């Protein structure tokens, strides 16, 4: 069962990015708005994580600047989400294939 809310450390671990980077992206991309608990702790939902994955793809994989990523998101969001999803699935397949290959070689 998937969690409803994630803390910033959990999301940072999922994305492989420091929490400070996620906080910076929140300031730069207005559509990423985690909820806050009464104690002031960030509480991310799956949509926030998906948005941050897309931002990471644009900045880290595509090499866009923050303004470039912001523009790409506003102009071609659906296409970018689809491509990022395909890329993530392909990376997962490659990892699984390497694992299977390693088992076969041993």
PDB file of C-alpha atoms in Angstrom:
ATOM      1  CA  UNK A   1       0.000   0.000   0.000  1.00  0.00           C
ATOM      2  CA  UNK A   2       1.434   3.359  -1.025  1.00  0.00           C
ATOM      3  CA  UNK A   3       1.863   6.092   1.504  1.00  0.00           C
ATOM      4  CA  UNK A   4      -0.270   9.217   1.301  1.00  0.00           C
ATOM      5  CA  UNK A   5       2.387  11.639   2.544  1.00  0.00           C
ATOM      6  CA  UNK A   6       6.178  11.559   2.306  1.00  0.00           C
ATOM      7  CA  UNK A   7       8.711  13.616   4.257  1.00  0.00           C
ATOM      8  CA  UNK A   8      11.397  15.589   2.457  1.00  0.00           C
ATOM      9  CA  UNK A   9      14.102  13.061   3.435  1.00  0.00           C
ATOM     10  CA  UNK A  10      12.098  10.233   1.901  1.00  0.00           C
ATOM     11  CA  UNK A  11      11.536  12.140  -1.317  1.00  0.00           C
ATOM     12  CA  UNK A  12      15.213  13.098  -1.448  1.00  0.00           C
ATOM     13  CA  UNK A  13      16.124   9.429  -1.150  1.00  0.00           C
ATOM     14  CA  UNK A  14      13.605   8.401  -3.826  1.00  0.00           C
ATOM     15  CA  UNK A  15      14.998  10.978  -6.260  1.00  0.00           C
ATOM     16  CA  UNK A  16      18.643  10.644  -5.274  1.00  0.00           C
ATOM     17  CA  UNK A  17      18.892  14.378  -4.659  1.00  0.00           C
ATOM     18  CA  UNK A  18      19.730  16.324  -1.502  1.00  0.00           C
ATOM     19  CA  UNK A  19      16.784  17.750   0.417  1.00  0.00           C
ATOM     20  CA  UNK A  20      18.215  21.232  -0.146  1.00  0.00           C
ATOM     21  CA  UNK A  21      17.903  20.724  -3.922  1.00  0.00           C
ATOM     22  CA  UNK A  22      14.240  19.744  -3.561  1.00  0.00           C
ATOM     23  CA  UNK A  23      13.577  22.823  -1.454  1.00  0.00           C
ATOM     24  CA  UNK A  24      15.317  24.982  -4.061  1.00  0.00           C
ATOM     25  CA  UNK A  25      13.218  23.464  -6.855  1.00  0.00           C
ATOM     26  CA  UNK A  26      10.079  24.202  -4.814  1.00  0.00           C
ATOM     27  CA  UNK A  27      11.009  27.877  -4.844  1.00  0.00           C
ATOM     28  CA  UNK A  28      11.795  27.841  -8.573  1.00  0.00           C
ATOM     29  CA  UNK A  29       8.795  25.819  -9.793  1.00  0.00           C
ATOM     30  CA  UNK A  30       5.547  27.256  -8.433  1.00  0.00           C
ATOM     31  CA  UNK A  31       3.440  24.166  -9.211  1.00  0.00           C
ATOM     32  CA  UNK A  32       5.451  22.075  -6.704  1.00  0.00           C
ATOM     33  CA  UNK A  33       3.716  22.911  -3.448  1.00  0.00           C
ATOM     34  CA  UNK A  34       3.934  20.287  -0.709  1.00  0.00           C
ATOM     35  CA  UNK A  35       1.491  20.536   2.152  1.00  0.00           C
ATOM     36  CA  UNK A  36       2.748  21.393   5.606  1.00  0.00           C
ATOM     37  CA  UNK A  37       1.880  19.693   8.864  1.00  0.00           C
ATOM     38  CA  UNK A  38       0.832  21.766  11.857  1.00  0.00           C
ATOM     39  CA  UNK A  39       4.447  21.516  13.008  1.00  0.00           C
ATOM     40  CA  UNK A  40       5.720  22.960   9.728  1.00  0.00           C
ATOM     41  CA  UNK A  41       7.043  19.686   8.243  1.00  0.00           C
ATOM     42  CA  UNK A  42       6.781  19.316   4.469  1.00  0.00           C
ATOM     43  CA  UNK A  43       4.371  16.574   3.408  1.00  0.00           C
ATOM     44  CA  UNK A  44       4.655  15.518  -0.216  1.00  0.00           C
ATOM     45  CA  UNK A  45       1.967  13.596  -2.087  1.00  0.00           C
ATOM     46  CA  UNK A  46       2.650  11.367  -5.105  1.00  0.00           C
ATOM     47  CA  UNK A  47       1.857  14.203  -7.553  1.00  0.00           C
ATOM     48  CA  UNK A  48       4.580  16.334  -5.954  1.00  0.00           C
ATOM     49  CA  UNK A  49       7.049  13.461  -6.326  1.00  0.00           C
ATOM     50  CA  UNK A  50       6.057  12.951  -9.965  1.00  0.00           C
ATOM     51  CA  UNK A  51       6.526  16.672 -10.642  1.00  0.00           C
ATOM     52  CA  UNK A  52       9.950  16.608  -8.989  1.00  0.00           C
ATOM     53  CA  UNK A  53      10.950  13.533 -11.029  1.00  0.00           C
ATOM     54  CA  UNK A  54      10.046  15.411 -14.193  1.00  0.00           C
ATOM     55  CA  UNK A  55      12.003  18.461 -13.066  1.00  0.00           C
ATOM     56  CA  UNK A  56      14.992  16.246 -12.275  1.00  0.00           C
ATOM     57  CA  UNK A  57      14.754  14.654 -15.737  1.00  0.00           C
ATOM     58  CA  UNK A  58      14.745  18.058 -17.432  1.00  0.00           C
ATOM     59  CA  UNK A  59      17.640  19.434 -15.413  1.00  0.00           C
ATOM     60  CA  UNK A  60      19.859  16.375 -14.893  1.00  0.00           C
ATOM     61  CA  UNK A  61      19.142  14.229 -17.964  1.00  0.00           C
ATOM     62  CA  UNK A  62      18.278  16.864 -20.569  1.00  0.00           C
ATOM     63  CA  UNK A  63      20.731  19.461 -19.222  1.00  0.00           C
ATOM     64  CA  UNK A  64      18.237  22.319 -19.151  1.00  0.00           C
ATOM     65  CA  UNK A  65      18.685  25.322 -16.917  1.00  0.00           C
ATOM     66  CA  UNK A  66      15.995  26.085 -14.354  1.00  0.00           C
ATOM     67  CA  UNK A  67      14.424  28.770 -16.583  1.00  0.00           C
ATOM     68  CA  UNK A  68      14.595  26.366 -19.534  1.00  0.00           C
ATOM     69  CA  UNK A  69      12.959  23.593 -17.513  1.00  0.00           C
ATOM     70  CA  UNK A  70      10.277  26.007 -16.327  1.00  0.00           C
ATOM     71  CA  UNK A  71       9.526  26.993 -19.930  1.00  0.00           C
ATOM     72  CA  UNK A  72       9.507  23.371 -21.128  1.00  0.00           C
ATOM     73  CA  UNK A  73       7.054  22.457 -18.382  1.00  0.00           C
ATOM     74  CA  UNK A  74       4.691  25.261 -19.269  1.00  0.00           C
ATOM     75  CA  UNK A  75       4.787  24.502 -23.009  1.00  0.00           C
ATOM     76  CA  UNK A  76       4.964  20.704 -23.310  1.00  0.00           C
ATOM     77  CA  UNK A  77       4.099  19.156 -19.971  1.00  0.00           C
ATOM     78  CA  UNK A  78       2.131  16.121 -21.236  1.00  0.00           C
ATOM     79  CA  UNK A  79       4.773  15.125 -23.776  1.00  0.00           C
ATOM     80  CA  UNK A  80       7.589  15.559 -21.251  1.00  0.00           C
ATOM     81  CA  UNK A  81       5.792  13.469 -18.633  1.00  0.00           C
ATOM     82  CA  UNK A  82       5.279  10.675 -21.137  1.00  0.00           C
ATOM     83  CA  UNK A  83       8.932  10.740 -22.244  1.00  0.00           C
ATOM     84  CA  UNK A  84      10.231  10.843 -18.669  1.00  0.00           C
ATOM     85  CA  UNK A  85       8.032   7.865 -17.774  1.00  0.00           C
ATOM     86  CA  UNK A  86       9.325   5.880 -20.757  1.00  0.00           C
ATOM     87  CA  UNK A  87      12.921   6.733 -19.886  1.00  0.00           C
ATOM     88  CA  UNK A  88      12.436   5.652 -16.263  1.00  0.00           C
ATOM     89  CA  UNK A  89      10.915   2.347 -17.385  1.00  0.00           C
ATOM     90  CA  UNK A  90      13.770   1.732 -19.800  1.00  0.00           C
ATOM     91  CA  UNK A  91      16.323   2.400 -17.068  1.00  0.00           C
ATOM     92  CA  UNK A  92      14.537  -0.091 -14.799  1.00  0.00           C
ATOM     93  CA  UNK A  93      14.560  -2.674 -17.607  1.00  0.00           C
ATOM     94  CA  UNK A  94      18.276  -2.139 -18.170  1.00  0.00           C
ATOM     95  CA  UNK A  95      18.985  -2.697 -14.470  1.00  0.00           C
ATOM     96  CA  UNK A  96      16.924  -5.892 -14.464  1.00  0.00           C
ATOM     97  CA  UNK A  97      18.646  -7.149 -17.609  1.00  0.00           C
ATOM     98  CA  UNK A  98      22.079  -6.535 -16.061  1.00  0.00           C
ATOM     99  CA  UNK A  99      21.015  -8.427 -12.949  1.00  0.00           C
ATOM    100  CA  UNK A 100      19.751 -11.358 -15.031  1.00  0.00           C
ATOM    101  CA  UNK A 101      22.907 -11.347 -17.112  1.00  0.00           C
ATOM    102  CA  UNK A 102      25.047 -11.423 -13.983  1.00  0.00           C
ATOM    103  CA  UNK A 103      23.100 -14.441 -12.691  1.00  0.00           C
ATOM    104  CA  UNK A 104      23.473 -16.271 -15.982  1.00  0.00           C
ATOM    105  CA  UNK A 105      27.214 -15.622 -16.179  1.00  0.00           C
ATOM    106  CA  UNK A 106      27.889 -16.860 -12.635  1.00  0.00           C
TER     107      UNK A 106
END
